[in-house]
C-alpha cells in the first residue's frame, strides 16, 4: 500500500445521456451531483472473488467474476421516485452493485481529478490482484494522486475489491472503475474497438493469465516466498492441480476464455501494427489494461515465468519495454496504511497515517506538471 502524488492536465469530452436497461432514463442522485453528471447508479460488467486454495494462492486473492445484470427492476434509494432517486440497481449504501456501471459520466476534468489529492482518491485493494494493479497503472500513468489501503472498504455494503473512492464518491468493480475513468483521463469517449478490447481483456485475457500463473509452481513459490525445502515440494505438487481447478472454475464463469493467454497477446500485437502503443505514440487505457494484468508480478519477483512466457509467445517484449519506460512501477510505492487501526483512522484523521507527501514516482509520469 502507498501513494504517488502527481498532477495532470486535460479536458473531458461530452457523454451521451445514459439509458437504463428497463427503458427509463436515470434520474438525479443529489448526493453524487458534484461528481456525476446526473447521478450515481449503475449498469455494466464486473470484477471479483478470491482465487481458491487460499494458502498457496493468497497473493492472487480478489478475483473478479462476471455477473451481467439483466431483468432488474428499478429500485429507489428511499421513498418515492423523484429528485435524488435512481432507477438503477444499487446496494443498500447507494453504491453500484458488481456488474452495474455508473449511469452518468464522472463530471470532472483530469485537472480537477488530480487536484483532489491523495487523501480524497482512495483505492481499496491488494497489491498482487491484477484488477487492482490495472487501476494503479492507470492512475500512475496519468499522474493522479491516490492512496491505497489494503483490503475491502470497511464501511461499505460492497464486500469485494477493488473499490475506488473519489472525493466521497464510491465506485465498485475494476471494469466499471476503468471504463468510468477512461473518458476523464483521455478527454474523449472510447471507440467501439476500444470498448470491445476492454471487455475482452477483462473477461477473457485476465482470467486466462491467472489460470497460467496459478499453475506455475515457480511463480507461486516466489510470490508466496516458499522457495525451499518441504514447502517448495508441496508447492510443486499442488500447483498443477490448483491451475486445473481454477481453469475449470473460470471456464464456467468466462465461457469465451481461451488458453494460452498468448492468444490474446498475439491479437493485441496484431492490433498494434506499426504503432508503438495501441493508442498511438503514447499508451492509453487499453495498453494499461494489458500491462496492468501482469506487471505487478514482475515488480514483485522480477523473473515471473508466466509473464515472460506470455510476452515472448505474443511478440510483445519490445512493447513491454516501452511501457516500462513511461509507466511508474505499480508496486514501488510509499507506505500509507500498515494496520487495521490505520484503515479506520483514515476516515477521521487521514493525516495520522501519512508518512510522506511526495513520491519519486511523480517524476516518471509524462502528465506530471513541471
Short mmCIF file of C-alpha atoms in Angstrom, two decimals:
data_model
loop_
_atom_site.label_atom_id
_atom_site.label_comp_id
_atom_site.label_asym_id
_atom_site.label_seq_id
_atom_site.Cartn_x
_atom_site.Cartn_y
_atom_site.Cartn_z
CA UNK A 1 0.00 0.00 0.00
CA UNK A 2 1.05 3.58 -0.58
CA UNK A 3 0.58 6.56 -2.82
CA UNK A 4 2.10 8.59 -5.61
CA UNK A 5 1.46 12.32 -5.73
CA UNK A 6 1.25 13.81 -9.18
CA UNK A 7 -0.59 16.44 -11.24
CA UNK A 8 -2.04 16.33 -14.74
CA UNK A 9 -3.96 18.40 -17.25
CA UNK A 10 -6.62 17.78 -19.88
CA UNK A 11 -10.33 18.31 -20.63
CA UNK A 12 -13.06 15.72 -20.80
CA UNK A 13 -15.48 15.32 -23.62
CA UNK A 14 -19.29 15.10 -23.87
CA UNK A 15 -21.14 11.93 -22.94
CA UNK A 16 -24.47 10.75 -24.32
CA UNK A 17 -27.39 10.60 -21.94
CA UNK A 18 -27.36 7.18 -20.22
CA UNK A 19 -30.29 4.83 -20.62
CA UNK A 20 -31.24 2.22 -18.05
CA UNK A 21 -31.97 -1.32 -19.34
CA UNK A 22 -35.57 -1.04 -18.18
CA UNK A 23 -36.04 1.80 -20.67
CA UNK A 24 -36.20 4.70 -18.25
CA UNK A 25 -33.59 7.41 -18.17
CA UNK A 26 -31.60 7.53 -14.95
CA UNK A 27 -32.68 10.32 -12.61
CA UNK A 28 -30.54 12.56 -10.47
CA UNK A 29 -28.74 11.46 -7.31
CA UNK A 30 -28.30 14.61 -5.30
CA UNK A 31 -25.62 13.18 -3.05
CA UNK A 32 -23.35 12.44 -6.02
CA UNK A 33 -24.23 15.51 -8.10
CA UNK A 34 -20.88 17.22 -7.61
CA UNK A 35 -19.07 14.27 -9.21
CA UNK A 36 -21.61 12.64 -11.52
CA UNK A 37 -23.32 14.50 -14.31
CA UNK A 38 -26.78 13.18 -13.49
CA UNK A 39 -26.46 10.71 -10.66
CA UNK A 40 -24.71 7.78 -9.11
CA UNK A 41 -26.09 4.43 -10.04
CA UNK A 42 -25.14 1.57 -12.33
CA UNK A 43 -25.20 -0.98 -15.30
CA UNK A 44 -22.28 -2.96 -16.83
CA UNK A 45 -19.87 -5.75 -16.04
CA UNK A 46 -17.87 -6.71 -13.05
CA UNK A 47 -14.87 -7.85 -11.11
CA UNK A 48 -14.49 -10.13 -8.10
CA UNK A 49 -13.64 -13.14 -5.98
CA UNK A 50 -10.74 -14.93 -4.30
CA UNK A 51 -8.52 -17.37 -6.14
CA UNK A 52 -9.13 -20.75 -4.48
CA UNK A 53 -6.72 -22.69 -2.34
CA UNK A 54 -6.02 -19.73 -0.12
CA UNK A 55 -2.77 -20.94 1.43
CA UNK A 56 -0.98 -21.22 -1.91
CA UNK A 57 -2.84 -18.58 -3.89
CA UNK A 58 -3.19 -15.94 -1.17
CA UNK A 59 -1.18 -13.48 -3.21
CA UNK A 60 -3.67 -13.86 -6.03
CA UNK A 61 -6.72 -13.20 -3.86
CA UNK A 62 -9.53 -11.00 -5.03
CA UNK A 63 -10.65 -12.29 -8.37
CA UNK A 64 -13.46 -10.98 -10.36
CA UNK A 65 -16.32 -12.89 -11.87
CA UNK A 66 -18.80 -11.79 -14.43
CA UNK A 67 -22.36 -11.19 -13.43
CA UNK A 68 -24.38 -9.44 -16.09
CA UNK A 69 -27.22 -7.51 -14.59
CA UNK A 70 -30.34 -8.37 -16.54
CA UNK A 71 -34.01 -8.05 -15.86
CA UNK A 72 -33.56 -5.92 -12.80
CA UNK A 73 -36.45 -3.62 -11.99
CA UNK A 74 -35.88 -0.08 -10.86
CA UNK A 75 -35.01 0.30 -7.19
CA UNK A 76 -35.35 3.52 -5.30
CA UNK A 77 -32.83 4.91 -2.91
CA UNK A 78 -35.62 5.61 -0.46
CA UNK A 79 -39.15 6.97 -0.55
CA UNK A 80 -40.94 7.66 -3.81
CA UNK A 81 -39.20 8.23 -7.11
CA UNK A 82 -38.22 11.82 -7.68
CA UNK A 83 -35.22 14.13 -7.50
CA UNK A 84 -32.37 12.39 -5.74
CA UNK A 85 -33.63 8.93 -6.74
CA UNK A 86 -32.31 6.43 -9.25
CA UNK A 87 -33.94 3.74 -11.38
CA UNK A 88 -30.82 1.57 -11.46
CA UNK A 89 -29.97 -1.29 -9.14
CA UNK A 90 -27.85 -0.20 -6.21
CA UNK A 91 -26.62 -1.63 -2.92
CA UNK A 92 -28.25 -0.53 0.34
CA UNK A 93 -25.47 2.02 0.86
CA UNK A 94 -26.29 3.63 -2.50
CA UNK A 95 -23.18 2.45 -4.37
CA UNK A 96 -23.20 0.46 -7.60
CA UNK A 97 -23.53 -3.29 -7.42
CA UNK A 98 -20.96 -5.53 -9.02
CA UNK A 99 -21.70 -5.61 -12.72
CA UNK A 100 -23.52 -2.26 -12.60
CA UNK A 101 -21.94 0.70 -14.35
CA UNK A 102 -22.50 4.31 -13.41
CA UNK A 103 -25.46 5.67 -15.32
CA UNK A 104 -23.87 9.07 -15.81
CA UNK A 105 -20.29 10.07 -16.56
CA UNK A 106 -17.95 11.41 -13.94
CA UNK A 107 -18.41 15.15 -14.07
CA UNK A 108 -14.89 16.45 -13.56
CA UNK A 109 -11.85 17.05 -15.73
CA UNK A 110 -8.47 15.41 -15.47
CA UNK A 111 -7.12 18.60 -13.91
CA UNK A 112 -9.83 18.55 -11.26
CA UNK A 113 -9.26 14.84 -10.67
CA UNK A 114 -5.58 15.44 -9.98
CA UNK A 115 -6.39 18.39 -7.73
CA UNK A 116 -8.43 16.22 -5.36
CA UNK A 117 -5.16 14.91 -3.90
CA UNK A 118 -4.27 11.52 -2.48
CA UNK A 119 -6.39 11.94 0.66
CA UNK A 120 -9.54 12.17 -1.46
CA UNK A 121 -8.71 9.48 -4.03
CA UNK A 122 -8.51 6.17 -2.16
CA UNK A 123 -8.12 2.72 -3.69
CA UNK A 124 -9.10 -0.26 -1.51
CA UNK A 125 -7.14 -3.15 -2.97
CA UNK A 126 -4.45 -5.80 -2.76
CA UNK A 127 -1.04 -5.34 -4.34
CA UNK A 128 -0.99 -8.64 -6.26
CA UNK A 129 -4.56 -8.54 -7.53
CA UNK A 130 -4.39 -7.95 -11.32
CA UNK A 131 -7.65 -5.93 -11.39
CA UNK A 132 -6.20 -3.66 -8.68
CA UNK A 133 -2.83 -3.41 -10.43
CA UNK A 134 -4.57 -2.29 -13.62
CA UNK A 135 -6.19 0.60 -11.79
CA UNK A 136 -2.91 1.57 -10.12
CA UNK A 137 -1.17 1.54 -13.51
CA UNK A 138 -3.91 3.76 -14.97
CA UNK A 139 -3.76 6.30 -12.15
CA UNK A 140 0.04 6.31 -12.01
CA UNK A 141 0.48 6.79 -15.73
CA UNK A 142 -1.96 9.71 -15.87
CA UNK A 143 -0.38 11.26 -12.79
CA UNK A 144 -3.40 11.09 -10.47
CA UNK A 145 -2.52 11.33 -6.74
CA UNK A 146 -4.08 8.49 -4.80
CA UNK A 147 -3.77 6.46 -1.63
CA UNK A 148 -4.03 2.68 -1.39
CA UNK A 149 -5.46 0.84 1.61
CA UNK A 150 -5.17 -2.96 1.81
CA UNK A 151 -8.38 -4.94 1.90
CA UNK A 152 -12.04 -4.15 1.49
CA UNK A 153 -13.79 -0.89 2.19
CA UNK A 154 -14.52 -1.18 5.93
CA UNK A 155 -17.91 0.55 5.92
CA UNK A 156 -19.34 -0.37 2.51
CA UNK A 157 -22.03 -2.90 1.60
CA UNK A 158 -19.74 -3.94 -1.27
CA UNK A 159 -17.54 -6.71 0.09
CA UNK A 160 -15.05 -7.18 -2.73
CA UNK A 161 -12.08 -5.32 -4.15
CA UNK A 162 -11.14 -3.10 -5.82
CA UNK A 163 -13.14 -0.10 -4.66
CA UNK A 164 -12.18 3.43 -5.66
CA UNK A 165 -13.34 6.43 -3.65
CA UNK A 166 -13.11 9.81 -5.36
CA UNK A 167 -13.91 12.77 -3.13
CA UNK A 168 -16.56 10.70 -1.32
CA UNK A 169 -17.97 9.00 -4.44
CA UNK A 170 -17.51 5.23 -4.27
CA UNK A 171 -17.09 3.19 -7.46
CA UNK A 172 -17.07 -0.60 -7.20
CA UNK A 173 -15.71 -3.22 -9.62
CA UNK A 174 -12.46 -2.92 -11.59
CA UNK A 175 -14.11 -2.98 -15.02
CA UNK A 176 -16.52 -0.24 -14.01
CA UNK A 177 -13.71 1.81 -12.50
CA UNK A 178 -11.56 1.53 -15.63
CA UNK A 179 -14.36 2.35 -18.05
CA UNK A 180 -15.60 5.24 -15.91
CA UNK A 181 -12.16 6.83 -15.58
CA UNK A 182 -11.01 6.39 -19.18
CA UNK A 183 -13.06 9.27 -20.67
CA UNK A 184 -11.93 11.60 -17.86
CA UNK A 185 -8.27 10.74 -18.34
CA UNK A 186 -8.21 10.65 -22.14
CA UNK A 187 -10.59 13.54 -22.73
CA UNK A 188 -12.80 11.62 -25.15
CA UNK A 189 -15.29 8.77 -25.41
CA UNK A 190 -13.92 5.31 -26.21
CA UNK A 191 -14.24 3.94 -29.74
CA UNK A 192 -16.15 0.74 -30.46
CA UNK A 193 -12.83 -1.05 -30.93
CA UNK A 194 -11.62 0.15 -27.53
CA UNK A 195 -14.85 -0.96 -25.84
CA UNK A 196 -14.53 -4.41 -27.40
CA UNK A 197 -10.89 -4.70 -26.32
CA UNK A 198 -11.71 -3.54 -22.79
CA UNK A 199 -14.26 -6.34 -22.36
CA UNK A 200 -12.01 -8.95 -23.99
CA UNK A 201 -9.08 -8.06 -21.75
CA UNK A 202 -11.20 -8.06 -18.58
CA UNK A 203 -13.30 -11.16 -19.14
CA UNK A 204 -11.04 -13.32 -21.30
CA UNK A 205 -7.35 -12.39 -21.17
CA UNK A 206 -7.10 -11.60 -17.45
CA UNK A 207 -8.63 -14.89 -16.18
CA UNK A 208 -6.59 -16.83 -18.76
CA UNK A 209 -3.38 -15.30 -17.46
CA UNK A 210 -4.35 -16.02 -13.86
CA UNK A 211 -5.02 -19.67 -14.68
CA UNK A 212 -1.50 -19.96 -16.09
CA UNK A 213 0.03 -18.14 -13.16
CA UNK A 214 -1.79 -20.29 -10.59
CA UNK A 215 -0.49 -23.43 -12.29
CA UNK A 216 3.14 -22.35 -12.36
CA UNK A 217 4.93 -23.71 -9.30
CA UNK A 218 7.96 -21.46 -9.79
CA UNK A 219 5.87 -18.27 -9.77
CA UNK A 220 3.65 -19.34 -6.88
CA UNK A 221 6.68 -20.31 -4.82
CA UNK A 222 8.31 -16.93 -5.46
CA UNK A 223 5.12 -14.99 -4.75
CA UNK A 224 4.45 -16.84 -1.50
CA UNK A 225 8.17 -16.91 -0.56
CA UNK A 226 8.05 -20.70 -0.26
CA UNK A 227 11.09 -21.37 -2.41
CA UNK A 228 12.94 -24.04 -0.43
CA UNK A 229 12.55 -27.31 1.44
CA UNK A 230 9.33 -29.16 2.14
CA UNK A 231 7.11 -26.14 1.45
CA UNK A 232 8.53 -25.82 -2.07
CA UNK A 233 7.89 -29.53 -2.61
CA UNK A 234 4.26 -29.01 -1.62
CA UNK A 235 4.01 -26.03 -3.96
CA UNK A 236 5.30 -28.09 -6.90
CA UNK A 237 2.92 -30.89 -6.00
CA UNK A 238 -0.20 -28.77 -5.64
CA UNK A 239 0.12 -26.05 -8.30
CA UNK A 240 -0.78 -28.24 -11.30
CA UNK A 241 -3.96 -29.30 -9.51
CA UNK A 242 -4.59 -25.70 -8.46
CA UNK A 243 -4.18 -24.45 -12.02
CA UNK A 244 -6.52 -27.12 -13.35
CA UNK A 245 -9.13 -26.38 -10.68
CA UNK A 246 -9.05 -22.63 -11.26
CA UNK A 247 -9.15 -23.21 -15.00
CA UNK A 248 -12.33 -25.28 -14.64
CA UNK A 249 -13.95 -22.65 -12.41
CA UNK A 250 -13.02 -19.81 -14.72
CA UNK A 251 -14.23 -21.62 -17.83
CA UNK A 252 -17.67 -21.82 -16.27
CA UNK A 253 -17.58 -18.13 -15.36
CA UNK A 254 -15.90 -16.88 -18.53
CA UNK A 255 -17.14 -19.09 -21.39
CA UNK A 256 -15.17 -17.11 -24.00
CA UNK A 257 -11.86 -17.52 -22.17
CA UNK A 258 -9.18 -19.29 -24.21
CA UNK A 259 -5.81 -20.73 -23.26
CA UNK A 260 -3.00 -19.93 -23.57
CA UNK A 261 -3.21 -16.22 -22.74
CA UNK A 262 -0.81 -15.51 -25.62
CA UNK A 263 -3.79 -15.93 -27.96
CA UNK A 264 -4.91 -12.50 -26.78
CA UNK A 265 -1.34 -11.22 -26.77
CA UNK A 266 -0.94 -12.11 -30.44
CA UNK A 267 -4.23 -10.40 -31.28
CA UNK A 268 -3.06 -7.35 -29.37
CA UNK A 269 0.30 -7.41 -31.17
CA UNK A 270 -1.54 -7.52 -34.49
CA UNK A 271 -3.72 -4.59 -33.43
CA UNK A 272 -0.58 -2.57 -32.64
CA UNK A 273 0.62 -2.79 -36.23
CA UNK A 274 3.48 -0.33 -36.69
CA UNK A 275 2.36 1.84 -33.76
CA UNK A 276 4.48 1.89 -30.58
CA UNK A 277 1.30 1.61 -28.49
CA UNK A 278 -2.30 0.61 -29.09
CA UNK A 279 -3.39 4.24 -28.78
CA UNK A 280 -0.59 5.61 -30.99
CA UNK A 281 2.50 7.45 -29.84
CA UNK A 282 1.51 7.25 -26.17
CA UNK A 283 -0.12 4.48 -24.13
CA UNK A 284 -3.79 4.63 -23.25
CA UNK A 285 -6.29 2.64 -21.20
CA UNK A 286 -6.09 -0.47 -23.40
CA UNK A 287 -2.29 -0.61 -23.21
CA UNK A 288 -2.51 -0.10 -19.45
CA UNK A 289 -5.13 -2.82 -19.10
CA UNK A 290 -2.86 -5.39 -20.77
CA UNK A 291 0.22 -4.18 -18.92
CA UNK A 292 -1.51 -3.97 -15.53
CA UNK A 293 -2.58 -7.62 -15.72
CA UNK A 294 0.95 -8.96 -15.29
CA UNK A 295 3.24 -6.07 -14.27
CA UNK A 296 2.67 -6.38 -10.50
CA UNK A 297 4.10 -9.89 -10.54
CA UNK A 298 7.23 -8.78 -12.39
CA UNK A 299 7.61 -5.85 -9.99
CA UNK A 300 7.25 -8.25 -7.06
CA UNK A 301 9.51 -11.17 -8.02
CA UNK A 302 11.43 -9.95 -11.07
CA UNK A 303 11.55 -13.17 -13.09
CA UNK A 304 7.88 -14.04 -13.41
CA UNK A 305 7.84 -17.05 -15.71
CA UNK A 306 4.16 -16.71 -16.63
CA UNK A 307 4.59 -13.07 -17.66
CA UNK A 308 7.81 -13.76 -19.55
CA UNK A 309 6.18 -16.64 -21.44
CA UNK A 310 3.17 -14.51 -22.33
CA UNK A 311 5.32 -11.64 -23.63
CA UNK A 312 7.65 -13.88 -25.62
CA UNK A 313 4.93 -16.00 -27.20
CA UNK A 314 2.93 -12.87 -28.05
CA UNK A 315 5.84 -10.92 -29.52
CA UNK A 316 5.23 -8.10 -27.05
CA UNK A 317 8.64 -7.82 -25.42
CA UNK A 318 9.53 -4.55 -27.19
CA UNK A 319 6.11 -3.10 -26.36
CA UNK A 320 6.60 -4.10 -22.71
CA UNK A 321 9.98 -2.33 -22.64
CA UNK A 322 8.36 0.84 -23.97
CA UNK A 323 5.62 0.59 -21.36
CA UNK A 324 8.18 0.25 -18.56
CA UNK A 325 9.86 3.44 -19.72
CA UNK A 326 6.73 5.54 -19.23
CA UNK A 327 4.65 3.78 -16.54
CA UNK A 328 5.88 4.03 -12.93
CA UNK A 329 6.29 0.70 -11.09
CA UNK A 330 2.91 -0.26 -9.66
CA UNK A 331 4.37 -1.87 -6.52
CA UNK A 332 7.10 0.69 -5.75
CA UNK A 333 5.04 2.97 -3.54
CA UNK A 334 5.07 4.86 -0.24
CA UNK A 335 3.53 3.24 2.83
CA UNK A 336 0.34 4.93 3.96
CA UNK A 337 -1.55 2.32 5.97
CA UNK A 338 0.01 -0.58 7.81
CA UNK A 339 -2.53 -1.69 10.39
CA UNK A 340 -6.20 -2.38 10.72
CA UNK A 341 -6.44 0.64 13.02
CA UNK A 342 -4.94 2.87 10.37
CA UNK A 343 -7.57 1.71 7.89
CA UNK A 344 -10.35 3.08 10.06
CA UNK A 345 -8.50 6.17 11.28
CA UNK A 346 -8.26 7.42 7.73
CA UNK A 347 -11.90 8.44 7.77
CA UNK A 348 -11.48 10.69 10.80
CA UNK A 349 -7.83 11.73 10.61
CA UNK A 350 -6.12 10.97 7.28
CA UNK A 351 -3.02 12.91 8.30
CA UNK A 352 -2.41 10.47 11.15
CA UNK A 353 -1.28 7.72 8.78
CA UNK A 354 0.65 9.74 6.21
CA UNK A 355 4.35 9.04 6.26
CA UNK A 356 5.25 11.45 3.48
CA UNK A 357 3.68 13.76 0.93
CA UNK A 358 5.60 13.11 -2.27
CA UNK A 359 6.93 10.16 -4.20
CA UNK A 360 9.78 9.77 -6.64
CA UNK A 361 7.25 8.14 -8.96
CA UNK A 362 5.91 11.63 -9.64
CA UNK A 363 8.82 12.30 -11.92
CA UNK A 364 8.05 9.31 -14.13
CA UNK A 365 4.55 10.29 -15.19
CA UNK A 366 4.52 12.02 -18.61
CA UNK A 367 1.50 14.00 -17.42
CA UNK A 368 3.17 15.48 -14.34
CA UNK A 369 3.35 19.26 -14.34
CA UNK A 370 6.79 20.81 -14.03
#
